[in-house]
Short mmCIF file of C-alpha atoms in Angstrom, two decimals:
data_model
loop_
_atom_site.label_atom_id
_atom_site.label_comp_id
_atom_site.label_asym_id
_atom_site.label_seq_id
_atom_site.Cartn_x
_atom_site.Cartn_y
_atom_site.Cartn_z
CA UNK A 1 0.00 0.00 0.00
CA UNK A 2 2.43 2.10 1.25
CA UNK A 3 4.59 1.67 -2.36
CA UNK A 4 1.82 2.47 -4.13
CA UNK A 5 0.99 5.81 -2.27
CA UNK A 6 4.86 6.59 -3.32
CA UNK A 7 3.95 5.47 -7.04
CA UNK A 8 0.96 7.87 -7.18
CA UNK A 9 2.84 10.76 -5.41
CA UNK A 10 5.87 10.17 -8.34
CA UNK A 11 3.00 10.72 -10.90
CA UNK A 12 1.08 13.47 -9.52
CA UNK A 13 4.69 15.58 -8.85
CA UNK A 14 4.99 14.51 -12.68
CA UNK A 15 1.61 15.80 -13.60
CA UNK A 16 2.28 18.74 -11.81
CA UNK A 17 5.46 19.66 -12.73
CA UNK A 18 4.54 18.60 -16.63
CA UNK A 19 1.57 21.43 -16.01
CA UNK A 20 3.66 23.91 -15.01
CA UNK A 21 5.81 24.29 -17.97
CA UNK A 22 5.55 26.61 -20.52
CA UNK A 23 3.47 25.03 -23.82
CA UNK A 24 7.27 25.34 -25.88
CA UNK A 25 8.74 23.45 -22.95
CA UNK A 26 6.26 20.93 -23.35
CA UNK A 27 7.27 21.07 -27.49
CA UNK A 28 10.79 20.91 -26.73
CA UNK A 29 10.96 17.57 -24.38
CA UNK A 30 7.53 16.16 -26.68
CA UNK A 31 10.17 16.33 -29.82
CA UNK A 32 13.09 14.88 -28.29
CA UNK A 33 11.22 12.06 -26.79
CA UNK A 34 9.98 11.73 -30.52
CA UNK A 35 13.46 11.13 -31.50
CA UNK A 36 14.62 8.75 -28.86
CA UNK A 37 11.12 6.93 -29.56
CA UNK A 38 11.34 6.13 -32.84
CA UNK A 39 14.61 4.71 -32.48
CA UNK A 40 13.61 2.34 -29.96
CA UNK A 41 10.05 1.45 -32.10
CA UNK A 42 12.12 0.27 -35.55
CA UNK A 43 14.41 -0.90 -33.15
CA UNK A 44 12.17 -3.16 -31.69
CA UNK A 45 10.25 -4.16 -35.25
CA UNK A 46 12.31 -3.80 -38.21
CA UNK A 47 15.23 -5.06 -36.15
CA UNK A 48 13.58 -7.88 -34.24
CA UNK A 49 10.99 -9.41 -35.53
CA UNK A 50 12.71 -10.45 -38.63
CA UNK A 51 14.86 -11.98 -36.50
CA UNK A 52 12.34 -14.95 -34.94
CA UNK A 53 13.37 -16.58 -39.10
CA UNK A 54 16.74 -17.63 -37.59
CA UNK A 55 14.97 -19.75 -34.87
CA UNK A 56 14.64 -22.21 -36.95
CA UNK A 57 17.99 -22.03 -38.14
CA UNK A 58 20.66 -23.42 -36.30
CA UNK A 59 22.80 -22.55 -33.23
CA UNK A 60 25.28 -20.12 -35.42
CA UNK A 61 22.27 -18.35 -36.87
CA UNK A 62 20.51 -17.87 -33.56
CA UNK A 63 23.72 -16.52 -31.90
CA UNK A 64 24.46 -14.61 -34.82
CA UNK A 65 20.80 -13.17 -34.38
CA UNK A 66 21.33 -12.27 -30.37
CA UNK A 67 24.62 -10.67 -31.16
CA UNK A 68 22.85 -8.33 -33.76
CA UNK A 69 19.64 -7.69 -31.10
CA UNK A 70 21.83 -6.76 -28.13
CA UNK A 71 24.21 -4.48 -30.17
CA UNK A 72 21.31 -3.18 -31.52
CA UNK A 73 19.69 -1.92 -28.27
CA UNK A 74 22.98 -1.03 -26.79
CA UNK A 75 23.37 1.46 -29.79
CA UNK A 76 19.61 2.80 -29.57
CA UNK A 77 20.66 3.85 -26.08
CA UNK A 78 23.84 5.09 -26.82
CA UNK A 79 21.67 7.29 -29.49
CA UNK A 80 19.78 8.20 -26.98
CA UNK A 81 22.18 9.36 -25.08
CA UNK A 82 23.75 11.61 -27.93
CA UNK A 83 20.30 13.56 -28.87
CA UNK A 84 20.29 16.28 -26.28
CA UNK A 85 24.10 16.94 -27.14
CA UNK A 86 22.89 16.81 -30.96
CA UNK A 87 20.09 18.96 -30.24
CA UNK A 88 22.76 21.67 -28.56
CA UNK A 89 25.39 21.80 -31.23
CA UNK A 90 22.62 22.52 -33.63
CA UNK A 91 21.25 25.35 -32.10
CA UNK A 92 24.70 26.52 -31.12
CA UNK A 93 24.44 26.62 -27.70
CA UNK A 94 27.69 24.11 -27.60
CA UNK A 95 29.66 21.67 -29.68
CA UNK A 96 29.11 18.14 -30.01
CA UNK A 97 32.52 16.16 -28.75
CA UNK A 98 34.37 14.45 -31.70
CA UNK A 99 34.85 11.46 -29.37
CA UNK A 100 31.34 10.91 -28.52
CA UNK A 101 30.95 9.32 -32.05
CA UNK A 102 33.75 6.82 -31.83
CA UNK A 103 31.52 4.02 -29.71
CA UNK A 104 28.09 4.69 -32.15
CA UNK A 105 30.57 4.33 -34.97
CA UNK A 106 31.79 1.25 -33.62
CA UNK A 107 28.93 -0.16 -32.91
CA UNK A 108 27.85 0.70 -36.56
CA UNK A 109 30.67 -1.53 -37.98
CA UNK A 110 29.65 -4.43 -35.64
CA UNK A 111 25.95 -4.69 -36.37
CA UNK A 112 26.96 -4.03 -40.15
CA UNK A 113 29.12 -6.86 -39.73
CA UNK A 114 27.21 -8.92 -38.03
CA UNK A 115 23.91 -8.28 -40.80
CA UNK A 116 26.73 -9.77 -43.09
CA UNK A 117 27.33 -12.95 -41.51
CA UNK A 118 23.43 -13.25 -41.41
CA UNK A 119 23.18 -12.80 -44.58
CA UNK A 120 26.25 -14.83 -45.71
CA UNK A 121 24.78 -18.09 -43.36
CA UNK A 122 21.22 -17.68 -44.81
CA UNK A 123 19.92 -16.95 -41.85
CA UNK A 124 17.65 -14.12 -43.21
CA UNK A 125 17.15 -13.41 -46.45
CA UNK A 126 14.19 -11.30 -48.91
CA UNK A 127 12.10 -9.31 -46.91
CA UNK A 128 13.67 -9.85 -43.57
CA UNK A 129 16.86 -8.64 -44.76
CA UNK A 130 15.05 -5.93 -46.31
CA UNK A 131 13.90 -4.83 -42.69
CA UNK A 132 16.95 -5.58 -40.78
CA UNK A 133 18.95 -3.24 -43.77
CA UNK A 134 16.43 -0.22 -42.86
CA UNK A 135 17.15 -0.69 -39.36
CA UNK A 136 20.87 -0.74 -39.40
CA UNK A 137 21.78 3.01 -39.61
CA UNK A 138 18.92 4.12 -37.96
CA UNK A 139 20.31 4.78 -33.86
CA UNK A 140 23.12 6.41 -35.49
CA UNK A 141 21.99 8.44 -38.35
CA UNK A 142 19.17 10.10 -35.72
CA UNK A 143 22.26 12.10 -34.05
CA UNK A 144 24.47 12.21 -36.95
CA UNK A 145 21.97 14.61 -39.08
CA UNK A 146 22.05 17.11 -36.54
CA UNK A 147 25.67 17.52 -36.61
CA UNK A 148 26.82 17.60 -40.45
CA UNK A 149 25.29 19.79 -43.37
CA UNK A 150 22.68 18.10 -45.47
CA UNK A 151 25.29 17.78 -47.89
CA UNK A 152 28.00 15.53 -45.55
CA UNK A 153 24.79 13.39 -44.46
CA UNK A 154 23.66 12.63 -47.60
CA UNK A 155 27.24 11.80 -49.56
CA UNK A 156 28.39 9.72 -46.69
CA UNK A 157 24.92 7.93 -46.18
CA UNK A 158 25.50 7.25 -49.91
CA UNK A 159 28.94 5.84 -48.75
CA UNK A 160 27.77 3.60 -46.05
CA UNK A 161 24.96 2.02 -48.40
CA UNK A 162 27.62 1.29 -51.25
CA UNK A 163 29.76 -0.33 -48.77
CA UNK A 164 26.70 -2.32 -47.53
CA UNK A 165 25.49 -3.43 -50.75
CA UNK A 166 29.00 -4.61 -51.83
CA UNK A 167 29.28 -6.48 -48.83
CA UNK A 168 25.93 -8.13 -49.10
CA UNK A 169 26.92 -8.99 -52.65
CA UNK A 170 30.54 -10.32 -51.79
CA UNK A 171 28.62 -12.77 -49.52
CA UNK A 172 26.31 -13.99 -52.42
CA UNK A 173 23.29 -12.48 -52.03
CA UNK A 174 21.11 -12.18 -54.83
CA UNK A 175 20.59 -9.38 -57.07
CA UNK A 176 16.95 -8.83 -56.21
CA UNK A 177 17.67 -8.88 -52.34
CA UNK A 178 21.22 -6.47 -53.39
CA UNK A 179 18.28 -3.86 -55.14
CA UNK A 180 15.36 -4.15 -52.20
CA UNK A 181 18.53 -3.74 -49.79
CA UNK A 182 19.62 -0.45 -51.97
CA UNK A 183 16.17 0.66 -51.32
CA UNK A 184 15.43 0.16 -47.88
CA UNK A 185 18.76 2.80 -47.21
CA UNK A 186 17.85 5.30 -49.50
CA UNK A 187 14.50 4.98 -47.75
CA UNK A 188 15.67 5.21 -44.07
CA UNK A 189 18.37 7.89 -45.05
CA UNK A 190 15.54 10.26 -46.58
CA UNK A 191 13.08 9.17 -43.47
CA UNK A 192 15.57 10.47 -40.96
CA UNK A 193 16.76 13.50 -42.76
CA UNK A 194 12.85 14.74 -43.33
CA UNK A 195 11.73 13.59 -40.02
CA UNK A 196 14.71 14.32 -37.36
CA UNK A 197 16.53 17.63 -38.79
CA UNK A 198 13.38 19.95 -39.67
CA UNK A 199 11.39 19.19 -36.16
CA UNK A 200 14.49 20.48 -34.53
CA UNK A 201 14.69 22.79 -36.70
CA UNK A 202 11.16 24.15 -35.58
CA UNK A 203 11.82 23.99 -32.50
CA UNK A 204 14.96 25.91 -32.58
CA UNK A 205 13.08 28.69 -34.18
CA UNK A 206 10.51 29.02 -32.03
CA UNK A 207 13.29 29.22 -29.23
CA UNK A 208 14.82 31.92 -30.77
CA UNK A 209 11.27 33.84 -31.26
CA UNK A 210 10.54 33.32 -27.20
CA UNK A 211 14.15 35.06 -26.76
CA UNK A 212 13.07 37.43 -29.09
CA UNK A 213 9.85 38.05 -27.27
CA UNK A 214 11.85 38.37 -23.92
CA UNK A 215 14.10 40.75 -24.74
CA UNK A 216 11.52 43.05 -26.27
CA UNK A 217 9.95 42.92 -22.52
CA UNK A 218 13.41 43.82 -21.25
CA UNK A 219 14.09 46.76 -23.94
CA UNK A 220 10.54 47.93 -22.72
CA UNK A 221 11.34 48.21 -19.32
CA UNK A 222 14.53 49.42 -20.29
CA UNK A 223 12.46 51.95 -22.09
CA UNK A 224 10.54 53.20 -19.25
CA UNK A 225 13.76 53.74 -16.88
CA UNK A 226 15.46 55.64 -19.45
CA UNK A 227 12.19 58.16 -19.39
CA UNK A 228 12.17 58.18 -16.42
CA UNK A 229 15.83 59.08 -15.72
CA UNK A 230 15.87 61.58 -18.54
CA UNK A 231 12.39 63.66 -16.73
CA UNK A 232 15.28 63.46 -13.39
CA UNK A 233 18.03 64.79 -15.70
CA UNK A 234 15.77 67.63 -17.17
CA UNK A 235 14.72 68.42 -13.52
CA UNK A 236 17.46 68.53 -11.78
CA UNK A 237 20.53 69.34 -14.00
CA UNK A 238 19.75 73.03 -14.98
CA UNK A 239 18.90 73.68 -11.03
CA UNK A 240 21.64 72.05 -9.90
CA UNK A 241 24.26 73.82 -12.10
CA UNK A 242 23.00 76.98 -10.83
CA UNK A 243 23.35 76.08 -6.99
CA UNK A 244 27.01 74.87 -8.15
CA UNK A 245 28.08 78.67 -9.56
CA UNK A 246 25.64 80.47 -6.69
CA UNK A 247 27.62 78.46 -4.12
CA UNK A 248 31.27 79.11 -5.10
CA UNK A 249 30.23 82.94 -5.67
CA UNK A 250 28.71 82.71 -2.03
CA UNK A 251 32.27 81.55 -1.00
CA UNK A 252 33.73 83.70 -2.18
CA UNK A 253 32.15 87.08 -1.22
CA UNK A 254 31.97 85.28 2.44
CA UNK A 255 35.93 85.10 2.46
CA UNK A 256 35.90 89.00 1.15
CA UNK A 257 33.47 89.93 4.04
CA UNK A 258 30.88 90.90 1.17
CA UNK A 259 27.66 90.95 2.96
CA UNK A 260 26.20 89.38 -0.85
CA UNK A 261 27.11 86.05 0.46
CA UNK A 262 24.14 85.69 2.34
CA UNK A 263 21.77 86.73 -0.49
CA UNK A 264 23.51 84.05 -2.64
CA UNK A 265 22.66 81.43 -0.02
CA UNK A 266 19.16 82.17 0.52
CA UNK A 267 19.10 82.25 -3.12
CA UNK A 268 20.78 78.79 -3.23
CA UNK A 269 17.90 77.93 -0.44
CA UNK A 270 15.41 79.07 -2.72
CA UNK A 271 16.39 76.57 -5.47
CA UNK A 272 17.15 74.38 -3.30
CA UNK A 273 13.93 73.95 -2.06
CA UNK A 274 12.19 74.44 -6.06
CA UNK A 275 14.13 71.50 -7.32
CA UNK A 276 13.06 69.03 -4.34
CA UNK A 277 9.43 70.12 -5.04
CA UNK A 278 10.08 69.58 -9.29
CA UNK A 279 11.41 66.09 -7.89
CA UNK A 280 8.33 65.55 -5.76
CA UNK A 281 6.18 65.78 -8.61
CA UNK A 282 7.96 64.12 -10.84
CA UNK A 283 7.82 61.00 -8.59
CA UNK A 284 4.39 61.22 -8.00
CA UNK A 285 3.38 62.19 -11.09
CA UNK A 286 5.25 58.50 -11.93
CA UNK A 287 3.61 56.88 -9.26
CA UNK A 288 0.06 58.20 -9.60
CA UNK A 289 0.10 57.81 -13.32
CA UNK A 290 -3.74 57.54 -14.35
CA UNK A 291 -5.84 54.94 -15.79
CA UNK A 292 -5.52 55.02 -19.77
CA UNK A 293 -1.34 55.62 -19.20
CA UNK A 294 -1.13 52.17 -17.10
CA UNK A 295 -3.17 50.59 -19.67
CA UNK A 296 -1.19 51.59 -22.53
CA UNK A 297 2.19 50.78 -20.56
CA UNK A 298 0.03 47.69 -19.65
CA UNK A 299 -0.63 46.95 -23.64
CA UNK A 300 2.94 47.57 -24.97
CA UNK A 301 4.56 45.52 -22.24
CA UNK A 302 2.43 42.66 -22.76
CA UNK A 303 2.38 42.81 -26.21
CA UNK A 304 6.10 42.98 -26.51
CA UNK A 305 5.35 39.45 -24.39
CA UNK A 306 3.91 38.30 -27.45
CA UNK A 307 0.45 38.29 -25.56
CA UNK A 308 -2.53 39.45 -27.51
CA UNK A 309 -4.65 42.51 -25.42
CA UNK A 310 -8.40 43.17 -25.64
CA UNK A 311 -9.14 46.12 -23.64
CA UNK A 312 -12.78 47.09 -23.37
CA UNK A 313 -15.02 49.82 -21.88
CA UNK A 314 -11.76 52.52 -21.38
CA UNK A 315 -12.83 55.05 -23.44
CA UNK A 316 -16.12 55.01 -21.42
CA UNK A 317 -17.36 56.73 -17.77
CA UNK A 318 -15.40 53.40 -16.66
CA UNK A 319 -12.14 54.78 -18.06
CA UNK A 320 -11.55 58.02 -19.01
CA UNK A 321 -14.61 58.99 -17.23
CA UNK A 322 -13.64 58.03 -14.04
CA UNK A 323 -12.49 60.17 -11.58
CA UNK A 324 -9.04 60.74 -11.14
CA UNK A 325 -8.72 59.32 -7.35
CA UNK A 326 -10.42 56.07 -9.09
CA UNK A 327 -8.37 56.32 -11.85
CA UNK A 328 -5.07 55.95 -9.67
CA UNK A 329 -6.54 53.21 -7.70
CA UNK A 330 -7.33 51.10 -10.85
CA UNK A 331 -4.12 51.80 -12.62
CA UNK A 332 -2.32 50.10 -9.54
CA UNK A 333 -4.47 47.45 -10.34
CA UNK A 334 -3.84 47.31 -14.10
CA UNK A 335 -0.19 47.53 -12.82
CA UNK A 336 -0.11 44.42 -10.46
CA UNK A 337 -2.11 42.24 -13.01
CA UNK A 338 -0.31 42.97 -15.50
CA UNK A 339 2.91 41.94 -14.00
CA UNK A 340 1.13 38.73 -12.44
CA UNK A 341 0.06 37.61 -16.52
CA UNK A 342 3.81 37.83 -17.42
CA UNK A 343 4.59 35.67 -14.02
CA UNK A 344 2.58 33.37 -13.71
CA UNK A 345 1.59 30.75 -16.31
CA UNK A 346 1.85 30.49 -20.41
CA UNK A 347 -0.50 33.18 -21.77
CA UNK A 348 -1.58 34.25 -24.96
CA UNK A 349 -4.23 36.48 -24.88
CA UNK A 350 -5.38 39.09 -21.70
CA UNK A 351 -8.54 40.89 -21.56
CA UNK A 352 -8.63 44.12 -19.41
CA UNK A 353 -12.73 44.87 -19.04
CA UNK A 354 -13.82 47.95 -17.14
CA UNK A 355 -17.71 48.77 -15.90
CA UNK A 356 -19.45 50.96 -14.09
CA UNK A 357 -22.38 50.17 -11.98
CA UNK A 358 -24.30 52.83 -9.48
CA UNK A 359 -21.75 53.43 -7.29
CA UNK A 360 -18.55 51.54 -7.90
CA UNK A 361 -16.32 50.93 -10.90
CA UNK A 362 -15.53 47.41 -12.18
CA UNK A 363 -12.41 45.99 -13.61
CA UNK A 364 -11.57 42.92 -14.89
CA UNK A 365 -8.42 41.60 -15.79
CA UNK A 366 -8.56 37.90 -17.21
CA UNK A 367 -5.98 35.93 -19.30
CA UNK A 368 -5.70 32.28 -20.18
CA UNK A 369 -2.86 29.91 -20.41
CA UNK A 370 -3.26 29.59 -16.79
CA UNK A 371 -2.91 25.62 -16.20
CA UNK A 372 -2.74 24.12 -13.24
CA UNK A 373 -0.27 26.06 -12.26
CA UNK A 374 -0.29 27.59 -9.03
CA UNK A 375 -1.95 30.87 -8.99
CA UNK A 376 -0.38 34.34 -8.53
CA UNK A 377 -0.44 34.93 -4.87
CA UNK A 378 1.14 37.80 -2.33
CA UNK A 379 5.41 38.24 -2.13
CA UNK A 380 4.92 37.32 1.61
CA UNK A 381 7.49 40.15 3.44
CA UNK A 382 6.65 43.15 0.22
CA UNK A 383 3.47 44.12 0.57
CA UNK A 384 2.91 43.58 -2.83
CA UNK A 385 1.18 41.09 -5.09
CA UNK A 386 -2.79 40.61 -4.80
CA UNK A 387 -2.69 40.21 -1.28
CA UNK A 388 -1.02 43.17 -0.97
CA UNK A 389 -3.31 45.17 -3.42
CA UNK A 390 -6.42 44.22 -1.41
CA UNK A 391 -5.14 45.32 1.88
CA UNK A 392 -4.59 48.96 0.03
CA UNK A 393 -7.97 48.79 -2.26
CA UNK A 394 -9.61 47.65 1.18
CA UNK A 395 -8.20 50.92 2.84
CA UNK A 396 -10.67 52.88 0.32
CA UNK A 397 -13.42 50.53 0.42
CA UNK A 398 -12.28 48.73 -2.32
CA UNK A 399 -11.99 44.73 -2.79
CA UNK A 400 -9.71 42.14 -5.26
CA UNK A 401 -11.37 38.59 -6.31
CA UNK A 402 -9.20 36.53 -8.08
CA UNK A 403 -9.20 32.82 -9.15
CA UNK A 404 -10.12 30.34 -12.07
CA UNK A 405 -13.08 31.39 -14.61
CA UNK A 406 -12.97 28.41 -17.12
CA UNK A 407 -10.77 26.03 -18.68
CA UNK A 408 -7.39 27.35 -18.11
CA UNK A 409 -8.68 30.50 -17.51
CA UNK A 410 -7.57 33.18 -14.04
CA UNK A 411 -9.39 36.30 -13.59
CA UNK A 412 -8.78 39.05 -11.20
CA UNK A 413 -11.80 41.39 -10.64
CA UNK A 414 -10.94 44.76 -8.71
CA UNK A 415 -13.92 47.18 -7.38
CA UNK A 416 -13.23 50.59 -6.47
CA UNK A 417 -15.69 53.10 -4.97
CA UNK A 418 -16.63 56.00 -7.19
CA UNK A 419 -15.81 57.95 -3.66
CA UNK A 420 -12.30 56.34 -3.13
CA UNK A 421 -9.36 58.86 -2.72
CA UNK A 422 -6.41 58.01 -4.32
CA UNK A 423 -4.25 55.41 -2.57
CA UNK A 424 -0.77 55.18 -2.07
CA UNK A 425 1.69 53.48 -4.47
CA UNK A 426 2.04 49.86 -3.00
CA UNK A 427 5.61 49.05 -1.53
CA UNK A 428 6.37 46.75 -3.88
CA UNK A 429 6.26 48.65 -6.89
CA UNK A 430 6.62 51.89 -6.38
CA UNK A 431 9.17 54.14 -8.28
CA UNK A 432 12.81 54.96 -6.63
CA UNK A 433 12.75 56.55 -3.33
CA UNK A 434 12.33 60.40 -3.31
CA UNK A 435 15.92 61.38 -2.02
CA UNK A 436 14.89 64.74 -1.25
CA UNK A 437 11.19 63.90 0.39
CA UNK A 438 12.07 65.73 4.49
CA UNK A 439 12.06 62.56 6.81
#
């Protein structure tokens, strides 16, 4: 009982853990265990079965049959072994080790060899050599064609078969079997190159368009600090220059007993105090940004994502209508949300929905892709994250609902007061400190 408690566990964590990848990590281990797969399925038909004709056949035949079977399998898992290295050397990420081809190689020449002697005892002949032929490359070619050009695969696949046919036909085998022989590589050599090389191929693609898709979300971001240090810059520079020069002239009138040193200071004091009020504003006016800037922020940083956004009812007494204390509130919202869809999950499309009933305003923030992942929840210690942004809505009589709303579906549904005042930016995402806010 107890072991199969432990076997369950093992699957659910599986389940799980298979869940909570994104849908191109799911593509990514579905094609390699394609690969490794097939290998394993002609392994165990083309390259068995025809082998239950040497039964029948004598005690040489039969051995010569296991030999062929168990370097068979030992080469589909050495394949195995030598996909995910494959897979990395084509997409760049590193180089496939020279020596890692030596033992597939080997064991190449030994089940070529031994396909020979099969042959050359009558131990399988027509159709069964037929299959056993469009097994023998396979484990190895799998690899192999992610490593050369097209070119290389295909003139030294042509190679291999010439040397296999002449061997067959050294050992008497008849021209018929020599052509269906021909056949049967030129078929597995095409199946492999069609099958193996362009689904990694895809794959490696679509990698490169989720980096791509990443690092527009970074050059957003990017985006916005740059703004933001630039409105600083424009701010503060000007003032600043001018408290540098009114300072040194303030020294030096002091050290010529000039009485016009004090006006200079209390000039200096003067723009002192100006430039930590521009700065105030400036930080709130980055913190309280209103409703339709959050949702455009909102749109471009998602979209940059590559997630598709519906926004509805903004342009409305729910949006733009609004007033601006409600405004503020919601865009905190849109803010939070917003950063929980790129979190949490594998997205593709959000839908921001605003309403207004009789007293309250509405809005609804819902994106799929969710799984059964576990849903965004609080960064416990921050203040931030939905918990956090219901403990600040509920300070204005606001509320948060959040949770599942159909297959794969989360929704987070925000109500604020049409008599909220505006709240205060939530700890855990508010802009820099104000260095020159009076403590």
């Amino acid at each position: 009982m107890k072991g199969r408690r432990g076997v369950i566990g093992r699957v659910r964590a599986w389940r799980h853990d298979w869940h909570g990848r994104s849908k191109l990590q799911r593509i990514d281990i579905y094609s390699r265990v394609t690969l490794c797969s097939v290998t394993w399925f002609l392994a165990l038909s083309w390259g068995f079965l025809p082998l239950l004709k040497t039964l029948d056949r004598g005690p040489v035949a039969m051995t010569l049959a296991g030999a062929f079977l168990a370097v068979n399998i030992t080469q589909s898992v050495v394949s195995n072994l030598n996909v995910t290295a494959a897979y990395a050397h084509y997409r760049g990420a590193e180089p496939f080790p020279p020596r890692r081809l030596r033992l597939p190689a080997a064991l190449l020449t030994v089940t070529t060899v031994l396909l020979v002697a099969l042959a050359a005892t009558d131990a399988v002949h027509g159709g069964a050599l037929a299959l056993l032929v469009l097994d023998l490359p396979l484990a190895f070619a799998i690899p192999y064609v992610l490593l050369v050009p097209v070119r290389a695969f295909l003139l030294r696949s042509a190679a291999f078969g010439l040397v296999v046919v002449g061997l067959l036909a050294a050992v008497g085998v008849p021209g018929g079997e020599l052509f269906a022989s021909a056949v049967s590589l030129l078929v597995v050599t095409l199946l492999v190159l069609v099958s193996a090389r362009p689904s990694i191929w895809s794959l490696t693609v679509m990698w490169q368009a989720e980096e791509a898709r990443h690092m527009q979300a970074r050059l957003a971001v990017a985006e916005e600090r740059l703004r933001f240090g630039r409105d600083m810059h424009d701010v503060l520079g000007r003032n600043l220059s001018v408290i540098a020069l009114k300072s040194e002239l303030a020294v030096e009138l002091a050290q010529r007993g000039n009485p016009a040193a004090v006006d200079q200071m209390i000039e200096v004091q003067r723009i002192a105090r100006a430039s930590q009020q521009e700065v105030r504003d400036v930080v709130r006016g980055y913190r309280e940004a209103d409703l339709p800037t959050e949702l455009m922020g909102a749109r471009g940083v998602l979209q940059a994502a590559g997630i598709a956004v519906t926004v509805e009812g903004a342009d409305g007494p729910a949006g733009i209508g609004a007033p601006a204390a409600v405004q503020a509130a919601l865009g905190w919202v849109v803010r939070e949300t917003a950063t929980n869809v790129l979190r949490h999950g594998d997205p593709s499309h959000c839908w921001i929905r605003l309403s207004r009933t009789r007293d309250a305003i509405v809005l609804e923030v819902e994106n799929d892709g969710a799984g059964t992942s576990d849903p965004p929840g609080p960064d416990h210690g921050t203040g931030s994250g939905l918990a956090g942004l219901a403990e600040r809505l509920g300070a204005i009589g606001g509320s948060v609902r959040s949770g599942p709303s159909g297959e794969d579906h989360f929704r987070v549904t925000a109500t604020v007061p049409l008599d909220a005042r505006a709240p205060d930016a939530p700890s855990g995402l508010t802009a820099p400190a104000d260095p020159t806010e009076e403590r």
